[in-house]
mmCIF file of C-alpha atoms in Angstrom:
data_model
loop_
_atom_site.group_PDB
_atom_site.id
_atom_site.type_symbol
_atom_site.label_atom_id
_atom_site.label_comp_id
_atom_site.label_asym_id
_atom_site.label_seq_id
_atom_site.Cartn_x
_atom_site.Cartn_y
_atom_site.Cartn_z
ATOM 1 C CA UNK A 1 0.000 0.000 0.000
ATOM 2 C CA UNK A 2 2.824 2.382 0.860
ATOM 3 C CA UNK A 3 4.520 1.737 -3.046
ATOM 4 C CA UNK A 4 1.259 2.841 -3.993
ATOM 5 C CA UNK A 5 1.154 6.246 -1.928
ATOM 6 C CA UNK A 6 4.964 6.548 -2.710
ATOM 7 C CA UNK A 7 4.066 5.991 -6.988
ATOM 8 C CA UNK A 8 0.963 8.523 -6.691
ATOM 9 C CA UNK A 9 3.098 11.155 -4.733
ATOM 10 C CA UNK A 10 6.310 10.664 -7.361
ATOM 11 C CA UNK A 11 3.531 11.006 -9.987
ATOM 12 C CA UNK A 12 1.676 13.875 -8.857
ATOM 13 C CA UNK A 13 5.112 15.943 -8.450
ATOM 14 C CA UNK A 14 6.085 14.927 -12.183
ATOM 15 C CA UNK A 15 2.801 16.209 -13.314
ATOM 16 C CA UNK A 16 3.499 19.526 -11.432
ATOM 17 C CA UNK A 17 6.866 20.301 -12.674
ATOM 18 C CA UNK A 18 6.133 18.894 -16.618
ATOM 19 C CA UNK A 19 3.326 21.727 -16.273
ATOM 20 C CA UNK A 20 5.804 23.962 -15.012
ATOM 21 C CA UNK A 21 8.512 23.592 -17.199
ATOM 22 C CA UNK A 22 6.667 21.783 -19.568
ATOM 23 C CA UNK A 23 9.286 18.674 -19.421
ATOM 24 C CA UNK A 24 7.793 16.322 -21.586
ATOM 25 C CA UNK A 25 6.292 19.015 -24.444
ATOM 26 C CA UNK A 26 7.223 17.132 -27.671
ATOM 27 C CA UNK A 27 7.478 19.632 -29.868
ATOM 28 C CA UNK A 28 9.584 22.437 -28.938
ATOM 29 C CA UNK A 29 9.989 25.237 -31.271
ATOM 30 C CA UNK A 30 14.204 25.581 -32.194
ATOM 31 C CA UNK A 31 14.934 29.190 -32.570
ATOM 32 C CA UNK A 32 17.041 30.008 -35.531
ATOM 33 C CA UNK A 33 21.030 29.955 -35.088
ATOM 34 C CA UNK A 34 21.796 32.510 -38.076
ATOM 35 C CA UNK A 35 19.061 34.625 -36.793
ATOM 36 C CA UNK A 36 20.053 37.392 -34.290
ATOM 37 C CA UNK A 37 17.363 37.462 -30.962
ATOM 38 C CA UNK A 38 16.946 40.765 -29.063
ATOM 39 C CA UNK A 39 14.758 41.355 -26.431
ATOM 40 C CA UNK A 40 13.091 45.031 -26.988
ATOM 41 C CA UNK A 41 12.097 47.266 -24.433
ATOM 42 C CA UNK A 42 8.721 49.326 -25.195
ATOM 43 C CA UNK A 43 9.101 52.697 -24.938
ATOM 44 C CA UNK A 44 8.615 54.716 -21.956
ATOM 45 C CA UNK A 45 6.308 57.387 -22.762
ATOM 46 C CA UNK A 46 7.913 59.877 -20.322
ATOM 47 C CA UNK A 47 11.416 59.551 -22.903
ATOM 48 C CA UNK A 48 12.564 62.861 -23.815
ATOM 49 C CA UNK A 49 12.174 63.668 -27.582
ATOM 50 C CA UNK A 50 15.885 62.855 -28.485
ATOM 51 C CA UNK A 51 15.311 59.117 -26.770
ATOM 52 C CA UNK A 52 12.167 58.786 -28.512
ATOM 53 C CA UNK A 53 13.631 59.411 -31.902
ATOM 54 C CA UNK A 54 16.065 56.549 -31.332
ATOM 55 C CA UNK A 55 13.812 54.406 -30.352
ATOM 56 C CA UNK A 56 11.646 55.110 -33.499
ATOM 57 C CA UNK A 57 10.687 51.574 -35.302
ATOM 58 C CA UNK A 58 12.021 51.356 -38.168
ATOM 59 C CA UNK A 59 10.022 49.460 -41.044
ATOM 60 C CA UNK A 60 12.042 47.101 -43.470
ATOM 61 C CA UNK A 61 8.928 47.540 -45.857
ATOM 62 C CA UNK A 62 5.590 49.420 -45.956
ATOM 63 C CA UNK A 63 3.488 49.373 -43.674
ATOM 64 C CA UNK A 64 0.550 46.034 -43.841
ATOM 65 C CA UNK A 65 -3.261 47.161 -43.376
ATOM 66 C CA UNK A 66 -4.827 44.170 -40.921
ATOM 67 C CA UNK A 67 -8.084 43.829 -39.159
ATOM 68 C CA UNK A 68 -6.948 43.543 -35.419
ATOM 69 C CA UNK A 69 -9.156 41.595 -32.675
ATOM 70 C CA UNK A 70 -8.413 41.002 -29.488
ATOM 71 C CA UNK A 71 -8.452 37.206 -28.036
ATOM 72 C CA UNK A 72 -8.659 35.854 -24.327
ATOM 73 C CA UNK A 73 -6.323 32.853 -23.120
ATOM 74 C CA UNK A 74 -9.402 30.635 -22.570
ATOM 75 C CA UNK A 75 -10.433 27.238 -24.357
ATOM 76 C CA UNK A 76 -13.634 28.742 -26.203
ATOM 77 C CA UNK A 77 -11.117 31.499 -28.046
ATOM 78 C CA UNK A 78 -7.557 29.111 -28.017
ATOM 79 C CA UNK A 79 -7.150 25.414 -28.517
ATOM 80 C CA UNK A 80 -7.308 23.038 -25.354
ATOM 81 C CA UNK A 81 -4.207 24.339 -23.976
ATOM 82 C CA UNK A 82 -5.245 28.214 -23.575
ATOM 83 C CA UNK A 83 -2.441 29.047 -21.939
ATOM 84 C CA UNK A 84 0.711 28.152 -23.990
ATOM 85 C CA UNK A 85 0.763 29.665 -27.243
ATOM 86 C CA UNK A 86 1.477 28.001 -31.164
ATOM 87 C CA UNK A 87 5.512 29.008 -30.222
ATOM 88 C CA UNK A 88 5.769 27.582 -26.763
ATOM 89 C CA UNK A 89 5.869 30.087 -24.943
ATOM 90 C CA UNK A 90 3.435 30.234 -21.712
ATOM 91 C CA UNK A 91 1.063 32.973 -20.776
ATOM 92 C CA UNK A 92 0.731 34.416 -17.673
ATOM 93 C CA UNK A 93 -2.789 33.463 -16.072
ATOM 94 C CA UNK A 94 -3.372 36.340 -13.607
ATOM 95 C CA UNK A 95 -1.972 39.096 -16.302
ATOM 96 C CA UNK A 96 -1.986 38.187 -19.819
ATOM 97 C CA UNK A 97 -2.032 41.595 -21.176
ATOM 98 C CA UNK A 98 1.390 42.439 -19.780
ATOM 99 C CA UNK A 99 3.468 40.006 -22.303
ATOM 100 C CA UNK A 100 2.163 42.493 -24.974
ATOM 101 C CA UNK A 101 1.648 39.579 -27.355
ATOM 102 C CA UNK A 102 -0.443 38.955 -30.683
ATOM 103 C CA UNK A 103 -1.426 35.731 -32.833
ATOM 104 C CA UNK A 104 -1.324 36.981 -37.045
ATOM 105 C CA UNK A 105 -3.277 35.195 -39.120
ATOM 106 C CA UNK A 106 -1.620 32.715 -41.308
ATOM 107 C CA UNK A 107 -1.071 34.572 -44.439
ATOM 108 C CA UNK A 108 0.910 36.582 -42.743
ATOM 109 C CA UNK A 109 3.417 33.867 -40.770
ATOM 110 C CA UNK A 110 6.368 32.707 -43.061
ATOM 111 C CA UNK A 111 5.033 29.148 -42.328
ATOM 112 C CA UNK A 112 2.433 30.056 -44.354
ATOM 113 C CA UNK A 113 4.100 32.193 -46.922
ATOM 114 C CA UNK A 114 3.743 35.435 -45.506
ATOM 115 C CA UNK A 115 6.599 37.677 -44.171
ATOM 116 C CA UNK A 116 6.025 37.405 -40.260
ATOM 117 C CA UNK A 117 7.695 34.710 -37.649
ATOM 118 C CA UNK A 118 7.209 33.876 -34.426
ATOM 119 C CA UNK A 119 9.543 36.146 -32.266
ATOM 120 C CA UNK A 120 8.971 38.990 -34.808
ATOM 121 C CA UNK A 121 8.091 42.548 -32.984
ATOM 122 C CA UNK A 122 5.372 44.731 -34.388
ATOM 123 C CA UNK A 123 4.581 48.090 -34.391
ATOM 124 C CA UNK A 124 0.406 48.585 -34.434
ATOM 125 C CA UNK A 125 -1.272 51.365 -34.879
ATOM 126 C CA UNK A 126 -4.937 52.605 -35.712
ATOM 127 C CA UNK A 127 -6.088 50.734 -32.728
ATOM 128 C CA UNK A 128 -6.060 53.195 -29.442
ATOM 129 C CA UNK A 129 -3.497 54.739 -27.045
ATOM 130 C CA UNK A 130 -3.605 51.858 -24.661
ATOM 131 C CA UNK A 131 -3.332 49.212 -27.156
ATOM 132 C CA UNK A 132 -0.787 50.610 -30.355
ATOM 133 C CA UNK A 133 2.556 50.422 -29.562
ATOM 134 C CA UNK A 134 5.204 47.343 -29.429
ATOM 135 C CA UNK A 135 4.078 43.764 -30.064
ATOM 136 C CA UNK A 136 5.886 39.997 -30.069
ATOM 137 C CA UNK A 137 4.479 37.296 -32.162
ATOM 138 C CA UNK A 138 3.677 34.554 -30.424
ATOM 139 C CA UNK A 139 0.848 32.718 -31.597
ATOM 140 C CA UNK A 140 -1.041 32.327 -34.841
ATOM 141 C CA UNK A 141 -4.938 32.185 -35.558
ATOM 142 C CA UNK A 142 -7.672 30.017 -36.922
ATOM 143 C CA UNK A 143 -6.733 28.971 -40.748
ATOM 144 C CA UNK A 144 -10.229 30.552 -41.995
ATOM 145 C CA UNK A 145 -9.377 33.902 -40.835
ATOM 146 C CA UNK A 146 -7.039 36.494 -43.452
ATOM 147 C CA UNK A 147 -4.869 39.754 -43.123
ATOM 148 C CA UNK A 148 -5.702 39.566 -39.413
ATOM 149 C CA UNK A 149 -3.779 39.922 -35.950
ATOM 150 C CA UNK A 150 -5.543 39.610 -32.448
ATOM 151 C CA UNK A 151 -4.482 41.021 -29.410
ATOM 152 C CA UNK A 152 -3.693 38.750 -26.258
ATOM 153 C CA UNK A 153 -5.123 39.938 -23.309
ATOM 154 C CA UNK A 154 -7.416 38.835 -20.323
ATOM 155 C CA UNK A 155 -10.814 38.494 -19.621
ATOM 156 C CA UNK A 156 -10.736 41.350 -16.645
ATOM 157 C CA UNK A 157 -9.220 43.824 -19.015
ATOM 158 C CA UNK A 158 -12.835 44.213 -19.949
ATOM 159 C CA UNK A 159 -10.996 45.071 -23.694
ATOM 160 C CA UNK A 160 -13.611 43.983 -26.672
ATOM 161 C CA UNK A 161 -13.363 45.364 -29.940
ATOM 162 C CA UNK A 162 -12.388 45.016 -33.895
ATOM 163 C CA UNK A 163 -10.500 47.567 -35.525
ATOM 164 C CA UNK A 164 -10.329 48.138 -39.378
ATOM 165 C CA UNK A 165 -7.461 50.081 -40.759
ATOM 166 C CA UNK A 166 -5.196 48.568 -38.520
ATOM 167 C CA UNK A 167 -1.117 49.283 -39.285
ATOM 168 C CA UNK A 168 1.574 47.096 -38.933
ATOM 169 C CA UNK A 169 5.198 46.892 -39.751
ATOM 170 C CA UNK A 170 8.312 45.035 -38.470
ATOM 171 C CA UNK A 171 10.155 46.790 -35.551
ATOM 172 C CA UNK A 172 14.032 47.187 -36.505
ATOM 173 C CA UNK A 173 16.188 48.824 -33.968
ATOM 174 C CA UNK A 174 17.942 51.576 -35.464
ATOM 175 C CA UNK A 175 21.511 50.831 -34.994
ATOM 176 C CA UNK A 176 20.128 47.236 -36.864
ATOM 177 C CA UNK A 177 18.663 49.302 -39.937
ATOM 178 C CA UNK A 178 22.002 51.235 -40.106
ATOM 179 C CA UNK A 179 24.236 47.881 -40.752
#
């Protein structure tokens, strides 16, 4: 009876820390060796004007005119594992907005022959002031939707809306676009 207890117990920790570090995921996205990963900071809106003009995003190309949505990190909006997006990477429960996250729709992703990857940072705009600004790509959406991104955030953020008109373009740091 006690291998039993001892086997449920061993079990029941596994379980916690595969959910935690998710341990036995299969399919683990590899990021790309040739490509260089920076971690952007989004800008601080009390930056004096010379900060703020180094910090401008630069775009590689024009501009893209999407439809933006917003989405909630919940099984009637995701798949069945809300909470861990198509890259991997895992959402935080209690505050999903702060990741500043979207899903594109799949003519946009390079998987899908469109010019967007996961890890890419966008600039939006035509949306609000609370919600343009900086954005990582971490998840994609439904195949039947088109020219598309949707905002991750949470259900108490009481955010709802669609947005036509919507811009986006690839973030470059400047001292990128100059070399």
């Amino acid at each position: 009876m006690i291998r039993y207890k001892l086997l449920a117990v061993a079990l029941s920790i596994f379980l916690v820390l595969d959910e935690e570090f998710s341990v036995s995921k299969a399919e683990t996205p590899q990021p790309d060796k040739n490509k260089q990963t920076t971690i952007f900071a989004i800008p601080n809106p009390e930056i004096n004007q010379e900060q703020k003009q180094e910090q401008e995003p630069v775009s590689s190309a024009e501009p893209l005119t999407v439809t933006a949505t917003v989405y909630f990190p919940e099984p009637g909006q995701t798949d069945e594992t809300p909470f861990i997006t198509a890259d991997g990477s895992k959402i935080n429960e209690k505050n999903p907005k702060k990741h500043r996250w979207i899903a594109v729709s799949r003519d946009l992703h390079t998987r899908w022959g469109g010019e967007i990857n996961y890890g890419d940072s966008l600039v939006v705009s035509g949306i609000s002031e609370e919600l343009d600004g900086l954005y990582i790509v971490r998840d994609t959406m439904h195949r039947r939707l088109r020219n598309r991104i949707d905002i991750l955030v949470g259900r108490k953020d009481e955010i709802i809306g669609k947005w036509n008109n919507v811009q986006i373009s690839k973030f470059i740091a400047s001292n990128e676009a100059e070399g």
